[in-house]
Amino acid sequence: DARGLRLVHVAHAGDSWVGVPPSARSVLATIFQKALLIFQLVVLHATCISLCISRTAPVVAQTSLSSNRTLLAFYLLYLLYLLLTSLQLRYDVHIVRGGHSLTHSTHYINRYLFMMYKAVPFCEELRVLTDWTVTWTSMDFYMWMKLEDAHHSLYKTAGYMEIRKMVPPAAPRPRQEKVLEGVVLLFVLFVLIIGPLLYFSTANVLLQENYIFSGGDLPAVCRHLLVGLRPLARADGPAPRGQRGLFRHALCVLGPRFPSAGIAGG
């Protein structure tokens, strides 16, 4: 459920703080975030001033951001970002979301992307191993893998429940689902299991006997074949006009080799 999913998120995010008191943990996080905010503010102004000086003609006595609208728009957007970040730090609004980024939403796009991600061989195992390697945790690798499996199972369940919301409670499943997932699957299984047995059984009317001739019987077979080809090679024979030449050629090639058939020379 959603509660279990949140617990797994918290377990992922907070496991690296094991052994640190909660009060010291909060103070260190706040100091680090404020220092990062001030650093971004200083770098932003230094970058904007440097770009303005480098792109302004030497004859211009004054420089201004208004001369570069692209830089001005970037400066204002970044200031807005820093303002919102400072308000978040002031009111202590911290949203901790661990786990894979695709599992933060049950939207159908996230679900399909997550399915594609899981289908890539060894991609999930490499990510989990990398996370466990760089994270300060008391869990061994196998425990970490089980935690990831539980997290993914809860996410799949949340996605299934989103799909279930599209159907009224206690409503029967639609007929097209029964046909596509029930009748078609039964037919495929029947063909895979019973099909080979029916094909190779003696009840199959399409099978023909496979005659095997020894080396001594081969001339007799060829003689019978030549006798059957001779009427087909005639000008007034029953064979189509385009195939008579092929039959004549067969007689000319095979006839001299079996003179006992009495058709040498065709």
CSV table of C-alpha atoms in Angstrom, one decimal:
chain,number,residue,atom,x,y,z
A,1,ASP,CA,0.0,0.0,0.0
A,2,ALA,CA,1.0,3.7,0.0
A,3,ARG,CA,2.0,3.7,3.6
A,4,GLY,CA,4.4,0.8,3.1
A,5,LEU,CA,5.8,2.6,0.0
A,6,ARG,CA,6.5,5.7,2.1
A,7,LEU,CA,8.2,3.5,4.8
A,8,VAL,CA,10.5,2.0,2.2
A,9,HIS,CA,11.3,5.5,0.9
A,10,VAL,CA,12.2,6.7,4.4
A,11,ALA,CA,14.3,3.5,5.1
A,12,HIS,CA,16.2,4.2,1.9
A,13,ALA,CA,16.9,7.8,2.6
A,14,GLY,CA,17.5,7.7,6.3
A,15,ASP,CA,19.7,4.6,6.5
A,16,SER,CA,22.8,6.6,5.7
A,17,TRP,CA,22.3,8.6,8.9
A,18,VAL,CA,22.5,5.6,11.2
A,19,GLY,CA,24.4,6.4,14.4
A,20,VAL,CA,23.9,10.2,14.1
A,21,PRO,CA,21.6,11.8,16.8
A,22,PRO,CA,18.4,13.3,15.3
A,23,SER,CA,19.2,16.8,16.6
A,24,ALA,CA,22.7,16.9,15.2
A,25,ARG,CA,21.4,15.4,12.0
A,26,SER,CA,18.9,18.3,11.5
A,27,VAL,CA,21.5,20.9,12.4
A,28,LEU,CA,24.1,19.6,10.0
A,29,ALA,CA,21.6,19.3,7.2
A,30,THR,CA,20.3,22.8,7.7
A,31,ILE,CA,23.9,24.3,7.7
A,32,PHE,CA,24.9,22.4,4.6
A,33,GLN,CA,21.7,23.5,2.7
A,34,LYS,CA,22.2,27.2,3.7
A,35,ALA,CA,25.9,27.1,2.7
A,36,LEU,CA,24.9,25.6,-0.7
A,37,LEU,CA,22.3,28.3,-1.2
A,38,ILE,CA,24.8,31.1,-0.5
A,39,PHE,CA,27.4,29.4,-2.8
A,40,GLN,CA,24.9,29.3,-5.7
A,41,LEU,CA,24.0,32.9,-5.2
A,42,VAL,CA,27.6,34.1,-5.3
A,43,VAL,CA,28.4,31.9,-8.4
A,44,LEU,CA,25.3,33.2,-10.1
A,45,HIS,CA,26.3,36.9,-9.7
A,46,ALA,CA,29.9,36.2,-10.6
A,47,THR,CA,28.9,34.4,-13.7
A,48,CYS,CA,26.5,37.1,-14.9
A,49,ILE,CA,29.0,39.9,-14.2
A,50,SER,CA,31.7,38.1,-16.1
A,51,LEU,CA,29.5,37.5,-19.1
A,52,CYS,CA,28.3,41.1,-19.2
A,53,ILE,CA,31.9,42.4,-19.1
A,54,SER,CA,33.1,40.0,-21.8
A,55,ARG,CA,30.2,40.7,-24.2
A,56,THR,CA,30.1,44.5,-23.8
A,57,ALA,CA,32.0,46.8,-26.2
A,58,PRO,CA,35.0,48.7,-24.7
A,59,VAL,CA,33.5,52.0,-25.8
A,60,VAL,CA,30.4,51.5,-23.6
A,61,ALA,CA,30.9,53.1,-20.2
A,62,GLN,CA,28.1,51.2,-18.4
A,63,THR,CA,27.1,47.6,-18.6
A,64,SER,CA,23.6,46.2,-18.0
A,65,LEU,CA,21.8,42.9,-18.1
A,66,SER,CA,19.1,44.5,-20.2
A,67,SER,CA,21.4,44.4,-23.2
A,68,ASN,CA,21.3,40.6,-23.1
A,69,ARG,CA,17.8,39.3,-22.8
A,70,THR,CA,18.7,35.7,-22.6
A,71,LEU,CA,21.1,36.2,-19.8
A,72,LEU,CA,18.5,38.4,-18.0
A,73,ALA,CA,15.8,35.7,-18.3
A,74,PHE,CA,18.2,33.1,-16.9
A,75,TYR,CA,19.2,35.4,-14.0
A,76,LEU,CA,15.6,36.1,-13.0
A,77,LEU,CA,14.6,32.4,-13.2
A,78,TYR,CA,17.6,31.4,-11.1
A,79,LEU,CA,16.8,34.1,-8.6
A,80,LEU,CA,13.2,32.8,-8.4
A,81,TYR,CA,14.6,29.3,-7.8
A,82,LEU,CA,16.8,30.5,-5.0
A,83,LEU,CA,14.0,32.5,-3.4
A,84,LEU,CA,11.7,29.4,-3.3
A,85,THR,CA,14.5,27.3,-1.9
A,86,SER,CA,15.2,29.8,0.9
A,87,LEU,CA,11.4,29.8,1.7
A,88,GLN,CA,11.5,26.1,1.9
A,89,LEU,CA,14.5,26.2,4.3
A,90,ARG,CA,12.8,28.8,6.4
A,91,TYR,CA,9.6,26.8,6.9
A,92,ASP,CA,11.5,23.5,7.2
A,93,VAL,CA,9.7,21.8,4.4
A,94,HIS,CA,11.8,18.8,3.5
A,95,ILE,CA,10.3,16.0,1.3
A,96,VAL,CA,12.5,12.9,1.4
A,97,ARG,CA,11.8,10.5,-1.4
A,98,GLY,CA,14.1,7.5,-1.8
A,99,GLY,CA,14.3,4.6,-4.1
A,100,HIS,CA,14.2,4.8,-7.9
A,101,SER,CA,13.0,8.1,-9.4
A,102,LEU,CA,10.6,6.4,-11.7
A,103,THR,CA,8.7,4.9,-8.7
A,104,HIS,CA,7.8,8.4,-7.3
A,105,SER,CA,4.6,8.5,-9.4
A,106,THR,CA,2.1,5.9,-10.6
A,107,HIS,CA,1.3,7.8,-13.8
A,108,TYR,CA,1.1,5.4,-16.8
A,109,ILE,CA,4.2,7.0,-18.4
A,110,ASN,CA,6.2,6.3,-15.3
A,111,ARG,CA,4.9,2.7,-15.2
A,112,TYR,CA,5.8,2.0,-18.8
A,113,LEU,CA,9.2,3.5,-18.3
A,114,PHE,CA,9.7,1.5,-15.2
A,115,MET,CA,8.7,-1.7,-17.1
A,116,MET,CA,11.2,-0.9,-19.9
A,117,TYR,CA,13.9,-0.2,-17.2
A,118,LYS,CA,13.2,-3.6,-15.6
A,119,ALA,CA,13.4,-5.3,-19.0
A,120,VAL,CA,17.0,-4.2,-19.6
A,121,PRO,CA,19.3,-7.0,-18.5
A,122,PHE,CA,21.5,-6.3,-15.4
A,123,CYS,CA,20.5,-2.6,-15.3
A,124,GLU,CA,18.6,-3.0,-12.0
A,125,GLU,CA,21.3,-5.1,-10.4
A,126,LEU,CA,24.1,-2.6,-11.4
A,127,ARG,CA,22.1,0.3,-10.0
A,128,VAL,CA,21.3,-1.5,-6.7
A,129,LEU,CA,25.0,-2.6,-6.3
A,130,THR,CA,26.2,0.9,-6.9
A,131,ASP,CA,23.7,2.4,-4.4
A,132,TRP,CA,24.7,-0.1,-1.8
A,133,THR,CA,28.4,0.5,-2.4
A,134,VAL,CA,28.3,4.3,-1.9
A,135,THR,CA,25.7,4.3,0.9
A,136,TRP,CA,26.7,4.2,4.6
A,137,THR,CA,24.4,1.4,5.8
A,138,SER,CA,24.3,-1.5,8.3
A,139,MET,CA,22.6,-3.8,5.8
A,140,ASP,CA,24.5,-6.3,3.7
A,141,PHE,CA,24.0,-6.5,-0.1
A,142,TYR,CA,21.4,-9.3,0.1
A,143,MET,CA,19.3,-7.4,2.6
A,144,TRP,CA,19.6,-4.3,0.4
A,145,MET,CA,18.4,-6.4,-2.6
A,146,LYS,CA,15.4,-7.6,-0.6
A,147,LEU,CA,14.5,-4.1,0.3
A,148,GLU,CA,14.6,-3.1,-3.3
A,149,ASP,CA,12.4,-6.0,-4.3
A,150,ALA,CA,9.9,-5.0,-1.6
A,151,HIS,CA,10.0,-1.4,-2.8
A,152,HIS,CA,9.3,-2.5,-6.4
A,153,SER,CA,6.6,-4.9,-5.4
A,154,LEU,CA,4.8,-2.1,-3.5
A,155,TYR,CA,5.1,0.2,-6.5
A,156,LYS,CA,3.7,-2.5,-8.8
A,157,THR,CA,0.8,-3.0,-6.4
A,158,ALA,CA,0.1,0.8,-6.3
A,159,GLY,CA,0.1,0.8,-10.1
A,160,TYR,CA,-2.3,-2.1,-10.3
A,161,MET,CA,-4.6,-0.3,-7.8
A,162,GLU,CA,-4.6,2.8,-10.0
A,163,ILE,CA,-5.8,0.6,-12.9
A,164,ARG,CA,-8.4,-1.0,-10.7
A,165,LYS,CA,-9.9,2.4,-10.0
A,166,MET,CA,-11.0,2.6,-13.6
A,167,VAL,CA,-13.4,-0.3,-13.0
A,168,PRO,CA,-16.4,0.2,-10.6
A,169,PRO,CA,-16.2,-1.8,-7.4
A,170,ALA,CA,-17.3,-5.5,-7.6
A,171,ALA,CA,-17.9,-5.1,-11.4
A,172,PRO,CA,-17.2,-8.2,-13.6
A,173,ARG,CA,-14.3,-8.1,-15.9
A,174,PRO,CA,-15.1,-7.0,-19.5
A,175,ARG,CA,-15.7,-9.6,-22.2
A,176,GLN,CA,-12.8,-8.5,-24.4
A,177,GLU,CA,-10.4,-9.1,-21.5
A,178,LYS,CA,-11.8,-12.6,-21.1
A,179,VAL,CA,-11.4,-13.3,-24.9
A,180,LEU,CA,-7.9,-11.9,-25.2
A,181,GLU,CA,-6.4,-13.2,-22.0
A,182,GLY,CA,-8.6,-16.4,-21.6
A,183,VAL,CA,-9.8,-17.8,-24.9
A,184,VAL,CA,-6.7,-16.9,-26.9
A,185,LEU,CA,-4.3,-18.1,-24.2
A,186,LEU,CA,-6.2,-21.4,-23.9
A,187,PHE,CA,-6.0,-21.9,-27.7
A,188,VAL,CA,-2.3,-21.2,-27.8
A,189,LEU,CA,-1.6,-23.6,-25.0
A,190,PHE,CA,-3.8,-26.3,-26.8
A,191,VAL,CA,-1.9,-25.8,-30.0
A,192,LEU,CA,1.5,-26.0,-28.3
A,193,ILE,CA,0.6,-29.1,-26.3
A,194,ILE,CA,-1.7,-31.1,-28.6
A,195,GLY,CA,-0.6,-29.8,-32.0
A,196,PRO,CA,2.7,-31.8,-32.2
A,197,LEU,CA,0.9,-35.0,-31.0
A,198,LEU,CA,-1.8,-34.6,-33.7
A,199,TYR,CA,0.7,-33.7,-36.4
A,200,PHE,CA,2.9,-36.8,-35.9
A,201,SER,CA,0.1,-39.2,-35.2
A,202,THR,CA,-1.3,-41.7,-37.7
A,203,ALA,CA,-4.6,-39.9,-37.6
A,204,ASN,CA,-3.1,-37.0,-39.6
A,205,VAL,CA,-4.4,-37.2,-43.2
A,206,LEU,CA,-1.8,-34.8,-44.5
A,207,LEU,CA,1.1,-37.2,-43.7
A,208,GLN,CA,2.5,-39.4,-46.5
A,209,GLU,CA,4.5,-42.5,-46.3
A,210,ASN,CA,8.2,-42.0,-46.7
A,211,TYR,CA,9.4,-44.7,-49.1
A,212,ILE,CA,13.0,-45.8,-48.7
A,213,PHE,CA,14.7,-47.5,-51.6
A,214,SER,CA,17.9,-49.4,-51.5
A,215,GLY,CA,20.7,-48.8,-54.0
A,216,GLY,CA,19.7,-51.8,-56.1
A,217,ASP,CA,16.1,-50.5,-56.4
A,218,LEU,CA,17.1,-47.0,-57.6
A,219,PRO,CA,17.4,-47.9,-61.4
A,220,ALA,CA,14.0,-49.4,-61.3
A,221,VAL,CA,12.5,-46.3,-59.7
A,222,CYS,CA,14.2,-44.1,-62.4
A,223,ARG,CA,12.9,-46.3,-65.1
A,224,HIS,CA,9.3,-45.9,-63.8
A,225,LEU,CA,9.9,-42.2,-63.6
A,226,LEU,CA,11.1,-42.0,-67.2
A,227,VAL,CA,8.2,-44.0,-68.4
A,228,GLY,CA,5.8,-41.6,-66.7
A,229,LEU,CA,7.6,-38.5,-68.1
A,230,ARG,CA,7.5,-39.7,-71.7
A,231,PRO,CA,3.7,-39.0,-72.4
A,232,LEU,CA,4.1,-35.7,-70.6
A,233,ALA,CA,6.8,-34.6,-73.0
A,234,ARG,CA,4.8,-35.3,-76.2
A,235,ALA,CA,3.5,-32.3,-78.1
A,236,ASP,CA,-0.1,-33.5,-77.6
A,237,GLY,CA,0.5,-34.5,-74.0
A,238,PRO,CA,-1.6,-33.4,-71.0
A,239,ALA,CA,1.2,-31.2,-69.6
A,240,PRO,CA,1.1,-27.4,-70.0
A,241,ARG,CA,3.0,-26.1,-72.9
A,242,GLY,CA,5.6,-24.3,-70.8
A,243,GLN,CA,6.5,-27.5,-69.0
A,244,ARG,CA,6.9,-29.9,-72.0
A,245,GLY,CA,10.4,-28.6,-72.7
A,246,LEU,CA,11.4,-29.4,-69.1
A,247,PHE,CA,10.1,-32.9,-69.4
A,248,ARG,CA,12.0,-33.4,-72.7
A,249,HIS,CA,15.2,-32.2,-71.1
A,250,ALA,CA,14.8,-34.7,-68.3
A,251,LEU,CA,14.3,-37.5,-70.8
A,252,CYS,CA,17.4,-36.4,-72.8
A,253,VAL,CA,19.5,-36.5,-69.6
A,254,LEU,CA,18.2,-39.5,-67.9
A,255,GLY,CA,17.2,-41.6,-70.9
A,256,PRO,CA,20.8,-42.6,-72.1
A,257,ARG,CA,21.7,-43.6,-68.5
A,258,PHE,CA,18.9,-46.2,-68.4
A,259,PRO,CA,18.6,-47.7,-71.9
A,260,SER,CA,16.7,-50.7,-70.5
A,261,ALA,CA,13.7,-48.4,-70.2
A,262,GLY,CA,13.4,-48.3,-74.0
A,263,ILE,CA,13.2,-44.5,-74.2
A,264,ALA,CA,16.7,-43.5,-75.0
A,265,GLY,CA,16.8,-40.4,-77.1
A,266,GLY,CA,13.4,-39.4,-75.9
